CSV table of C-alpha atoms in Angstrom, one decimal:
chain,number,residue,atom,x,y,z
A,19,UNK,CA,119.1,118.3,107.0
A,20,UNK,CA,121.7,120.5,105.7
A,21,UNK,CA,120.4,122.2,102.5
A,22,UNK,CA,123.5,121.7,101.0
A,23,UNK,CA,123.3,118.3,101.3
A,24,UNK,CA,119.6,118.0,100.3
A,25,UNK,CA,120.6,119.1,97.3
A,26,UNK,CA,123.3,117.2,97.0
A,27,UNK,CA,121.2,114.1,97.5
A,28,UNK,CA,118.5,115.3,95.0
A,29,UNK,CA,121.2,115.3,92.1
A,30,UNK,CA,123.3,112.4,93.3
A,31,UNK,CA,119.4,110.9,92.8
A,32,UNK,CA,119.0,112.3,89.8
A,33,UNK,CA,122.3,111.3,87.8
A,34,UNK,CA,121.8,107.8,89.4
A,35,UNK,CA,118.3,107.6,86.9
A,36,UNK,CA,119.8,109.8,84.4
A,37,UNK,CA,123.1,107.4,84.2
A,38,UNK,CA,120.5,104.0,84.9
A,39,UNK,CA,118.2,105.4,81.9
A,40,UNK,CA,121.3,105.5,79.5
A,41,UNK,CA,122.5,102.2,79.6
A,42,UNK,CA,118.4,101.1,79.1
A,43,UNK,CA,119.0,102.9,75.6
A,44,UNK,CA,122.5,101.3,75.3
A,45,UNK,CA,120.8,97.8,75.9
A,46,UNK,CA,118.0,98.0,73.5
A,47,UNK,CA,120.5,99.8,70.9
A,48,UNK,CA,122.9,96.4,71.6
A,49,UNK,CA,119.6,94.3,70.5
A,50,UNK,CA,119.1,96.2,67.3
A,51,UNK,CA,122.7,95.9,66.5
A,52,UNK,CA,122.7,91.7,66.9
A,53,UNK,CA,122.1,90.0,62.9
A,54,UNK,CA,121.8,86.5,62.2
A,55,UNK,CA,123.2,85.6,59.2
A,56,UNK,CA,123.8,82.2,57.8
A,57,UNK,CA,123.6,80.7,61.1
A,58,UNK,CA,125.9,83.0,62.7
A,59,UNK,CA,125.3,85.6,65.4
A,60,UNK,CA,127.0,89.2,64.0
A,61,UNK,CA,127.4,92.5,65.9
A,62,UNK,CA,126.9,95.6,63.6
A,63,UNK,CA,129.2,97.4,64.7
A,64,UNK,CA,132.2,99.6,63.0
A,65,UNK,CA,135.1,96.7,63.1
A,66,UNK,CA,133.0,94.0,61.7
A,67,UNK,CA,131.2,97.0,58.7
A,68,UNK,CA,134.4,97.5,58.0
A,69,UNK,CA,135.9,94.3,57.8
A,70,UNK,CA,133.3,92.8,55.6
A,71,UNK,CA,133.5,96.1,53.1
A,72,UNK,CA,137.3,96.0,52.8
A,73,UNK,CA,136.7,91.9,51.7
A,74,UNK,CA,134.0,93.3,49.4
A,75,UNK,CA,136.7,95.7,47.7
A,76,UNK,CA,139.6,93.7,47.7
A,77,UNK,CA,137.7,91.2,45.4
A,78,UNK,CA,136.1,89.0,47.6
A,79,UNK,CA,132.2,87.4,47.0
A,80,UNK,CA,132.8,85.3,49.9
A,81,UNK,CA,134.3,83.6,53.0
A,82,UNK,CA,134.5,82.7,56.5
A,83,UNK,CA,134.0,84.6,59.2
A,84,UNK,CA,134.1,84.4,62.7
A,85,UNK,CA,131.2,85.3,64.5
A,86,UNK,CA,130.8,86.4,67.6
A,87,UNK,CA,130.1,83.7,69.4
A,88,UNK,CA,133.6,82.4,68.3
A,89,UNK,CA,132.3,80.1,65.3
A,90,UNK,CA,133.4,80.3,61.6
A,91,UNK,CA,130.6,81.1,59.3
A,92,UNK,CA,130.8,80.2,55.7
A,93,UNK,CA,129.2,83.3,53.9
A,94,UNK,CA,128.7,82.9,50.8
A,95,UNK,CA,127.1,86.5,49.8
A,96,UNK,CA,129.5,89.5,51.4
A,97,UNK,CA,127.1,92.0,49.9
A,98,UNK,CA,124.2,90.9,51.1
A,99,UNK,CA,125.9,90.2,54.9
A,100,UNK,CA,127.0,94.0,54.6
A,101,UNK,CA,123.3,95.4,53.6
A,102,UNK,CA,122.1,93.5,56.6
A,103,UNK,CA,124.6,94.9,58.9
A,104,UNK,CA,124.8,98.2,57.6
A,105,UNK,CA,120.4,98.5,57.9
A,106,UNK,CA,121.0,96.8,61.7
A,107,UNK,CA,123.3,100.0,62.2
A,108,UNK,CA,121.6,102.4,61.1
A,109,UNK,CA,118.3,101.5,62.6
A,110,UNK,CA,120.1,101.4,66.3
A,111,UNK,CA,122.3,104.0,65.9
A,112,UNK,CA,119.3,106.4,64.8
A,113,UNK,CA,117.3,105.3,67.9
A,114,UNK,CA,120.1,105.5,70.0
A,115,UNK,CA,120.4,109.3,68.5
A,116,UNK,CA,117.0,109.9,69.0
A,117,UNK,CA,116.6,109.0,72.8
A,118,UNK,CA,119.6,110.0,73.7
A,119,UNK,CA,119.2,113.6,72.9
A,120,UNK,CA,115.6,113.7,75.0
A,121,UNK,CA,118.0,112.6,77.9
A,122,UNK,CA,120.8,114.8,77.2
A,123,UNK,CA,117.8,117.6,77.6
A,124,UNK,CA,116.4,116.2,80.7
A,125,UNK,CA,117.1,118.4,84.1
A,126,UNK,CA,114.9,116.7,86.0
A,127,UNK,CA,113.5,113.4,86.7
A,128,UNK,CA,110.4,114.1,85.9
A,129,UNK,CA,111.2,115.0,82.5
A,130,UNK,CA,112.9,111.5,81.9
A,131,UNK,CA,109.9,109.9,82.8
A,132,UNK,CA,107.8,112.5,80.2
A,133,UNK,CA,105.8,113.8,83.8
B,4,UNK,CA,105.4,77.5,57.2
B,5,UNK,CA,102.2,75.4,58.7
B,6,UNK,CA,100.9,76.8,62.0
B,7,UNK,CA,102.3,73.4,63.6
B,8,UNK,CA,106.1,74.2,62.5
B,9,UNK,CA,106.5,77.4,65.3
B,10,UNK,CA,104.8,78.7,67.9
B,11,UNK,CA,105.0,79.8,72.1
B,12,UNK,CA,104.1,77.5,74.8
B,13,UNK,CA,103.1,78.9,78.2
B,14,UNK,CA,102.6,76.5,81.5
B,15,UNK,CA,99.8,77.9,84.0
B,16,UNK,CA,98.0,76.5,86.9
B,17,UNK,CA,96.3,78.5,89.0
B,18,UNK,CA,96.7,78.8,93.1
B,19,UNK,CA,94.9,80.4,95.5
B,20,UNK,CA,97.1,83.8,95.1
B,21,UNK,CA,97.2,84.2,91.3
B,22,UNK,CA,95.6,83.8,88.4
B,23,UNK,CA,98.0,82.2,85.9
B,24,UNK,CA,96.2,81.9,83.2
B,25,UNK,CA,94.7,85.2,82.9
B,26,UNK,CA,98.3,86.2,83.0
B,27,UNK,CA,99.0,84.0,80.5
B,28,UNK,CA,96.5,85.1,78.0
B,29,UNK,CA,97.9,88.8,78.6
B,30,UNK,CA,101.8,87.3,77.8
B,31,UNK,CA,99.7,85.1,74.7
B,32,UNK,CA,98.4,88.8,73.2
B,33,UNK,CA,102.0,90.5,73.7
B,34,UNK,CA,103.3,87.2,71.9
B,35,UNK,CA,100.7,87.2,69.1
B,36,UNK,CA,101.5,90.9,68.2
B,37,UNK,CA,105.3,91.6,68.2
B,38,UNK,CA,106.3,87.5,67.0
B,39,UNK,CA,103.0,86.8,65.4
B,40,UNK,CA,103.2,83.0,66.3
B,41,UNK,CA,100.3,80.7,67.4
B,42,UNK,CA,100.0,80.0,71.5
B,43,UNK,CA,99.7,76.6,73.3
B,44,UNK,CA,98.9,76.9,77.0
B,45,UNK,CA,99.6,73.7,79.0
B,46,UNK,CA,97.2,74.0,81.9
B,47,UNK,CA,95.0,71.7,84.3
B,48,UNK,CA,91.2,71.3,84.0
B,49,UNK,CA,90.6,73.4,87.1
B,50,UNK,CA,92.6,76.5,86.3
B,51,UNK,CA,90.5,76.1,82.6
B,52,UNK,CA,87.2,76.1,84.6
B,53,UNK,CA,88.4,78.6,86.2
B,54,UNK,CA,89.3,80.6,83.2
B,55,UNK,CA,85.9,79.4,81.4
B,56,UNK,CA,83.9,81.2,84.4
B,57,UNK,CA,86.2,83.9,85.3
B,58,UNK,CA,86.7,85.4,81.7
B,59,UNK,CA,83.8,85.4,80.1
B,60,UNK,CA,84.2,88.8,78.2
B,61,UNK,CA,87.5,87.0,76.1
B,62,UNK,CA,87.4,84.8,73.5
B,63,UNK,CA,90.0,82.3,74.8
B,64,UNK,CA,90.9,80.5,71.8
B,65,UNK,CA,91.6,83.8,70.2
B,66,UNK,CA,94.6,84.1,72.5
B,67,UNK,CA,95.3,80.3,73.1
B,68,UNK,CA,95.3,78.3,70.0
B,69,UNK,CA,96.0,75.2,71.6
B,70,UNK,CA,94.8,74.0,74.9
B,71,UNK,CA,96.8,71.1,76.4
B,72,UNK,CA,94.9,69.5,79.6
B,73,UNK,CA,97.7,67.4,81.8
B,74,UNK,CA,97.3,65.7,85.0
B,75,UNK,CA,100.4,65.5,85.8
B,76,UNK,CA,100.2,65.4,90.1
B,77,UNK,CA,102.7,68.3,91.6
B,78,UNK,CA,104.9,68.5,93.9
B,79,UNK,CA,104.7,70.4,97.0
B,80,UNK,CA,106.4,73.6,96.0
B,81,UNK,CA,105.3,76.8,98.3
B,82,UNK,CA,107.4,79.9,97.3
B,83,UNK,CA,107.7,83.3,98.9
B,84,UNK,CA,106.7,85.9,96.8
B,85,UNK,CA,107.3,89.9,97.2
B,86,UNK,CA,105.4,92.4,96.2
B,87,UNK,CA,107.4,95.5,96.9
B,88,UNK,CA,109.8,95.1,100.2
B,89,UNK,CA,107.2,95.3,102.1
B,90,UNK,CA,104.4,93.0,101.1
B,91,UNK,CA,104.8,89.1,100.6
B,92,UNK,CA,102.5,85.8,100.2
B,93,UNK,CA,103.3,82.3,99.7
B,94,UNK,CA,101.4,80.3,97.0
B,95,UNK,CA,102.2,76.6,95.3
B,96,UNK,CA,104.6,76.9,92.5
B,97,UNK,CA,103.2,74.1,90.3
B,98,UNK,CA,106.2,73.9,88.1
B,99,UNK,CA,107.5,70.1,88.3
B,100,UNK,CA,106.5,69.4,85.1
B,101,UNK,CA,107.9,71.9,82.9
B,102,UNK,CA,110.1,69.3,81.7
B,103,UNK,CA,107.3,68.0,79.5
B,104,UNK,CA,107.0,70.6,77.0
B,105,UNK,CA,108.8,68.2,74.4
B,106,UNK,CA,105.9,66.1,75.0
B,107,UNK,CA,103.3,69.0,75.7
B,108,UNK,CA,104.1,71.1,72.7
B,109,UNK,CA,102.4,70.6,69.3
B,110,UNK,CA,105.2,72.7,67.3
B,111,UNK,CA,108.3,71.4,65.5
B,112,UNK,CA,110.1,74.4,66.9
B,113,UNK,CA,108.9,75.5,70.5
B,114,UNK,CA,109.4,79.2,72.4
B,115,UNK,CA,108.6,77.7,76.5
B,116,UNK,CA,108.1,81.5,78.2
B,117,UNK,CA,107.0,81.6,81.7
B,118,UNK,CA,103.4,83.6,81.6
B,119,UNK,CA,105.6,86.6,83.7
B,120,UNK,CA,107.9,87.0,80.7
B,121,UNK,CA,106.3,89.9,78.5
B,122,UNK,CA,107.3,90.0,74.9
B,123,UNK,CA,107.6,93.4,73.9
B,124,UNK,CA,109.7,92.9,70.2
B,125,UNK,CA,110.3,90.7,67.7
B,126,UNK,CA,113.6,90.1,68.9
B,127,UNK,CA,113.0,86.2,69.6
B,128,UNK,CA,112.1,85.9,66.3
B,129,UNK,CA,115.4,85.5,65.1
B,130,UNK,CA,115.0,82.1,67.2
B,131,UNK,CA,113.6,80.3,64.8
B,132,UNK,CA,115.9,79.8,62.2
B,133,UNK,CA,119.0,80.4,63.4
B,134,UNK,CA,119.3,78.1,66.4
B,135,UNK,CA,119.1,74.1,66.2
B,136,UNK,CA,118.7,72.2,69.4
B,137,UNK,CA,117.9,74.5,72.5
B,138,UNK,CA,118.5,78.1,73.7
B,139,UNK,CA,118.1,79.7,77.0
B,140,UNK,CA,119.3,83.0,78.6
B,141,UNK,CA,122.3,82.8,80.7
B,142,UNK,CA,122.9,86.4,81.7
B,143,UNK,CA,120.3,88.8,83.1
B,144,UNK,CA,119.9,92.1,84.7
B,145,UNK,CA,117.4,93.8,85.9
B,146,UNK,CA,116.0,97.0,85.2
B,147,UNK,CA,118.6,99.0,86.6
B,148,UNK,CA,121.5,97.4,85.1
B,149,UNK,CA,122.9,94.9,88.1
B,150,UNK,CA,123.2,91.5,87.7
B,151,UNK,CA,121.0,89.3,89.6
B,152,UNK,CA,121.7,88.0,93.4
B,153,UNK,CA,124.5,85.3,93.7
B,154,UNK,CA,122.2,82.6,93.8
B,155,UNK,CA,120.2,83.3,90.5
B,156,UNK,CA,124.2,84.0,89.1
B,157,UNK,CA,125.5,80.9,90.7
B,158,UNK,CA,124.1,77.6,92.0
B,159,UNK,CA,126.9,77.8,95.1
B,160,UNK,CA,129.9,79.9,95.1
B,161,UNK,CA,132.4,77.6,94.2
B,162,UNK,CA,129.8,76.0,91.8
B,163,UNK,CA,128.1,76.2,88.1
B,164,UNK,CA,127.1,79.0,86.4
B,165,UNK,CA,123.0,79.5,85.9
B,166,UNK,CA,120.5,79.6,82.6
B,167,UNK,CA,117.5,80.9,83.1
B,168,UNK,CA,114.5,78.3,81.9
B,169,UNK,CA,112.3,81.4,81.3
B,170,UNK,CA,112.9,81.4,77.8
B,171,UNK,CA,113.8,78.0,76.3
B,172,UNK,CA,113.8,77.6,72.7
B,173,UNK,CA,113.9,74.0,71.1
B,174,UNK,CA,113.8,72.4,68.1
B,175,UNK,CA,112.6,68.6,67.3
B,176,UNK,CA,116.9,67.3,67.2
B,177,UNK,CA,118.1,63.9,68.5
B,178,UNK,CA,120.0,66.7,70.6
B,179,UNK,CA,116.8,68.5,72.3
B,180,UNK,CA,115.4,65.2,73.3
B,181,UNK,CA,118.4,64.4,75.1
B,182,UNK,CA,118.5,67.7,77.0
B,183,UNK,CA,114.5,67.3,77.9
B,184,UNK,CA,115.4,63.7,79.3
B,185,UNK,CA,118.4,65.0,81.3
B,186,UNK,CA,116.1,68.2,82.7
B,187,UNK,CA,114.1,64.8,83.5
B,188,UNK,CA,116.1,63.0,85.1
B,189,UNK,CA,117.4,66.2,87.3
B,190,UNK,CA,113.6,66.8,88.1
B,191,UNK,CA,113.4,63.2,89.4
B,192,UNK,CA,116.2,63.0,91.5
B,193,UNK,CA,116.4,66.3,92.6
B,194,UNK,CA,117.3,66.1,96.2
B,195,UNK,CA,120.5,64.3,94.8
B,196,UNK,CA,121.7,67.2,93.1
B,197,UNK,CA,120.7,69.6,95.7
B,198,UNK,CA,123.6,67.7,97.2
B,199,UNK,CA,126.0,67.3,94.9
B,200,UNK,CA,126.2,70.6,93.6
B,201,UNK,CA,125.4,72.4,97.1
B,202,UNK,CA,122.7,74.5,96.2
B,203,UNK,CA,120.5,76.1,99.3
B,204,UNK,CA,117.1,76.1,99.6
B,205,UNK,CA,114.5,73.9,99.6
B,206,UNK,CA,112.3,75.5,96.7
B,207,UNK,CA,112.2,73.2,93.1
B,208,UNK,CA,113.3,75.5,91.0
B,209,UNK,CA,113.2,74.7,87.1
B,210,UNK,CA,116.2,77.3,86.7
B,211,UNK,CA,118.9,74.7,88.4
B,212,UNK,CA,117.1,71.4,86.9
B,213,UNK,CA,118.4,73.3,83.4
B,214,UNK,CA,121.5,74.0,84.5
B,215,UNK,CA,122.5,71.0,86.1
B,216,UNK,CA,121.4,69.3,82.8
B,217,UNK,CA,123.6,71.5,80.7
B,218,UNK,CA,126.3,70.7,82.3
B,219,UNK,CA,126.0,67.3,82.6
B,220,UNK,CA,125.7,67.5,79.0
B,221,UNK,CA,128.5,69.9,78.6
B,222,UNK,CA,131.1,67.3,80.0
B,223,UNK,CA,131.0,69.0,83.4
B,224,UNK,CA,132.4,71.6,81.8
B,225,UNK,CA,131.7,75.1,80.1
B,226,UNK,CA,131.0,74.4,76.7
B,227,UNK,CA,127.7,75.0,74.6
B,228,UNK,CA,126.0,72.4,73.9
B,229,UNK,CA,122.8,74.6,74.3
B,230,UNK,CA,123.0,77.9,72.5
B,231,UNK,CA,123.2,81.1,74.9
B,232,UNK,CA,120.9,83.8,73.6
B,233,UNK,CA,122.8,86.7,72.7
B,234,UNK,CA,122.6,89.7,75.1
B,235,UNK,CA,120.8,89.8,78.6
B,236,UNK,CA,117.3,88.9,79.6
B,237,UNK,CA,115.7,91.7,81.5
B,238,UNK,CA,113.9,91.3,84.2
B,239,UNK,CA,111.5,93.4,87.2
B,240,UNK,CA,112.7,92.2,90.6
B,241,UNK,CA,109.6,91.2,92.7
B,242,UNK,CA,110.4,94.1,95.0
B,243,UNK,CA,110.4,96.7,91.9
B,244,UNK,CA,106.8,97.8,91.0
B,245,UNK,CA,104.8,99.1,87.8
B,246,UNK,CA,104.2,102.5,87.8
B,247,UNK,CA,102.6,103.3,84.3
B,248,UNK,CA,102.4,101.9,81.2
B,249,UNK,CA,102.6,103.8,78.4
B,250,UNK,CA,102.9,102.3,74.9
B,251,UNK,CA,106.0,101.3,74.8
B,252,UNK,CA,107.5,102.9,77.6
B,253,UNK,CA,106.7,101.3,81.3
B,254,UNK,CA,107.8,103.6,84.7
B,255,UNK,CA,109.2,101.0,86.8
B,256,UNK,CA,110.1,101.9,90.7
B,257,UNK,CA,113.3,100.1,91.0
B,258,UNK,CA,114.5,98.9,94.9
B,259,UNK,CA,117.8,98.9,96.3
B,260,UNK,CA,119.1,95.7,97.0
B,261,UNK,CA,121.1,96.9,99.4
B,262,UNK,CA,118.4,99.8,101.4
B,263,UNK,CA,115.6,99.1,100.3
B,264,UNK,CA,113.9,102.0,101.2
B,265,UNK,CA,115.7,103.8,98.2
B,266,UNK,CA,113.9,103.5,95.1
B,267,UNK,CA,114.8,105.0,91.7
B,268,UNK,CA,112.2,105.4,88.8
B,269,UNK,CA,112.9,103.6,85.5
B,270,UNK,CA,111.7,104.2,82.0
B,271,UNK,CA,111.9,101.0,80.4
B,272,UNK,CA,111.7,101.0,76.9
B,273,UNK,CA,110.4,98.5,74.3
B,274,UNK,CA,112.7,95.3,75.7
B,275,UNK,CA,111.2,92.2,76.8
B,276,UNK,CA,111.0,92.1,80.3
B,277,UNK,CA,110.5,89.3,83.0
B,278,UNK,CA,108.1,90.1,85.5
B,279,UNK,CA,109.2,88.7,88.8
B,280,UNK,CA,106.5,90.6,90.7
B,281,UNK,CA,103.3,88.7,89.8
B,282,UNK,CA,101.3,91.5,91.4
B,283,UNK,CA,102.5,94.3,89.5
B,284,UNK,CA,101.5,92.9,86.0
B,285,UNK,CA,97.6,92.0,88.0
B,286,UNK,CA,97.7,95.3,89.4
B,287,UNK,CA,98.0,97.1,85.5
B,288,UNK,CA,96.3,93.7,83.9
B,289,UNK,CA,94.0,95.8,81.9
B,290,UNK,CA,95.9,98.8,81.0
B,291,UNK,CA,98.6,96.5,79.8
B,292,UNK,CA,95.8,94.4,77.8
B,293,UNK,CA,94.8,97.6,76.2
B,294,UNK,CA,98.4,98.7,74.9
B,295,UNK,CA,98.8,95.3,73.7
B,296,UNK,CA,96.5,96.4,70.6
B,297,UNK,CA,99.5,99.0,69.1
């Protein structure tokens, strides 16, 4: 084979696991980021943070939301929704930091796999 | 909470080719340490024998709580396995009776995991509380991202959507009963359906019985009467493989669908993961026992 190509092959290879690896972070960062709060399913994520601390500064203890699986959620502690989302974030986000840099490091397969 | 109000129920009878129920008790440990929830195993008085002779250096009822006995006769239900692309078996699916959880299960709210389906975070804990009536996975991928084949997406082309029955989560509602009657009734009469909604095959496959009786349920429609659990099950292929297990990282070989000779590696983090390849979890059986301590 044409070296050229060999080593073509050999990165196309490794990207593939490199790009494969990043959305197995991306999918267990999505998990940490899922709360269930008063019934409802919540993504912590920046829209619905910030959404929930602008109600909490413009006055408001409570009220619905919609979830995202499309249904309103009567919550009646805004505070305590935000704490919840705000630890759900933080948690992911710092995993997500944490495993992302090893792979942003990696320049070989092996080193993905810790070989 | 009393020990009776939540717990996991597992379903394994052994055949000649593998050894449910020491893959159960394996699942059962993974279960008792990341959701900390008492273990039913629904099982038949052989595959118990069996269990009684075969693993005498465990303390079963430290790993299954509760041990139903059924009777329940079968039906004929051979299914091609793979183990890699290049190695396959058939062995007796004996899953016609799955169904019968709502009668089989001692707890007021009830995880059903297959014994392939390794729990490997406390993510399904959020189950219990936050979901009345039943919940099942109705997207996958597996471990390299892509959606499942067409007929594990889709009963027929032009057809219905399918949930997965490896995770089913009910409670004790008016509204579970009538889904566990429908799944019934689906199971009964399943050469019926096969018809009407044009699935191939001729394998009895719990995953359709579920989906058919959703959307019966549903109006013949999308709607959700059972709650979707949020974000993907993952799941081995039974042509992927097991590499090493490391605490709470596993090197998977991933196939190509498409040339299968291409294989990538995978390290798959802590996510629950279904293992389709029945041979791969036998194969690291005791190093996966071992991590299982933390």
């Amino acid at each position: 084979m044409d070296e050229r190509l060999q080593k073509a092959l050999e990165f196309s290879n490794f990207n593939l696991t490199i790009n494969n690896q990043k959305k197995n972070i991306k999918n267990r960062v999505e998990q940490l980021r899922i709360v269930h709060y008063a019934g409802g399913v919540f993504r912590a994520g920046e829209d619905t943070i910030s959404f929930v601390k602008t109600l909490i500064d413009l006055g408001h203890t409570e009220s619905v939301l919609v979830d995202s699986k499309e249904n309103p959620v009567k919550i009646n502690k805004l505070q305590e929704l935000l704490d919840e989302l705000l630890s759900a974030y933080f948690s992911a986000t710092n995993e997500f930091a944490a495993h992302y840099d090893k792979i942003k490091k990696a320049r070989n397969i092996k080193s993905i796999m810790d070989w | 909470m009393t020990d009776n109000q939540r717990g996991v129920c597992f379903f394994a009878y052994n055949n000649e080719q593998i050894d449910y129920i020491r893959l159960a008790m394996l699942a059962s440990k993974y279960v008792k340490r990341h959701l900390g929830v008492p273990v039913t195993v629904i099982t038949d008085s052989g595959t118990m024998k069996w269990a009684e002779q075969s693993l005498t250096e465990y303390n079963l009822s430290e790993y299954f709580d509760n041990i139903v006995i059924t009777t329940d006769e079968m039906k004929q239900n051979v299914r091609q396995h793979y183990d890699s692309p290049w190695s396959t078996f058939e062995a007796q699916f004996s899953n016609s009776n799955k169904h019968k959880v709502w009668e089989y299960s001692p707890y007021e709210k009830t995880l059903l995991l297959d014994i392939d389906y390794i729990v490997r975070n406390n993510y399904l804990n959020h189950v219990w509380d936050n979901y009345t009536g039943v919940g099942m996975f109705r997207d996958a991928r597996n471990i390299r991202n892509e959606p499942p084949a067409a007929r594990e997406t889709w009963l027929f082309d032009a057809g219905i959507k399918m949930w997965w029955s490896t995770v089913v989560y009910f409670d004790r509602s008016e509204r579970s009963e009538l889904f566990f009657n429908t799944w019934a009734h689906v199971a009964d009469n399943y050469e019926f359906y096969r018809y009407l909604y044009n699935f191939p095959g001729r394998l009895f496959r719990t995953d359709y019985c579920v989906s058919i009786a959703t959307h019966i349920l549903n109006g013949m429609v999308e709607d959700d009467v059972v709650n979707q659990l949020p974000t993907n099950m993952y799941f081995l292929d039974q042509k992927d493989d097991i590499i090493e297990v490391r605490q709470d990282e596993w090197i998977c070989l991933s196939n190509d669908r498409e040339e299968v000779w291409k294989n990538i590696l995978v390290n798959h983090g802590a996510i629950d993961l279904h293992v389709m390849n029945k041979r791969a979890l036998d194969r690291h059986w005791q190093t996966l026992w071992e991590k299982a301590d933390g």
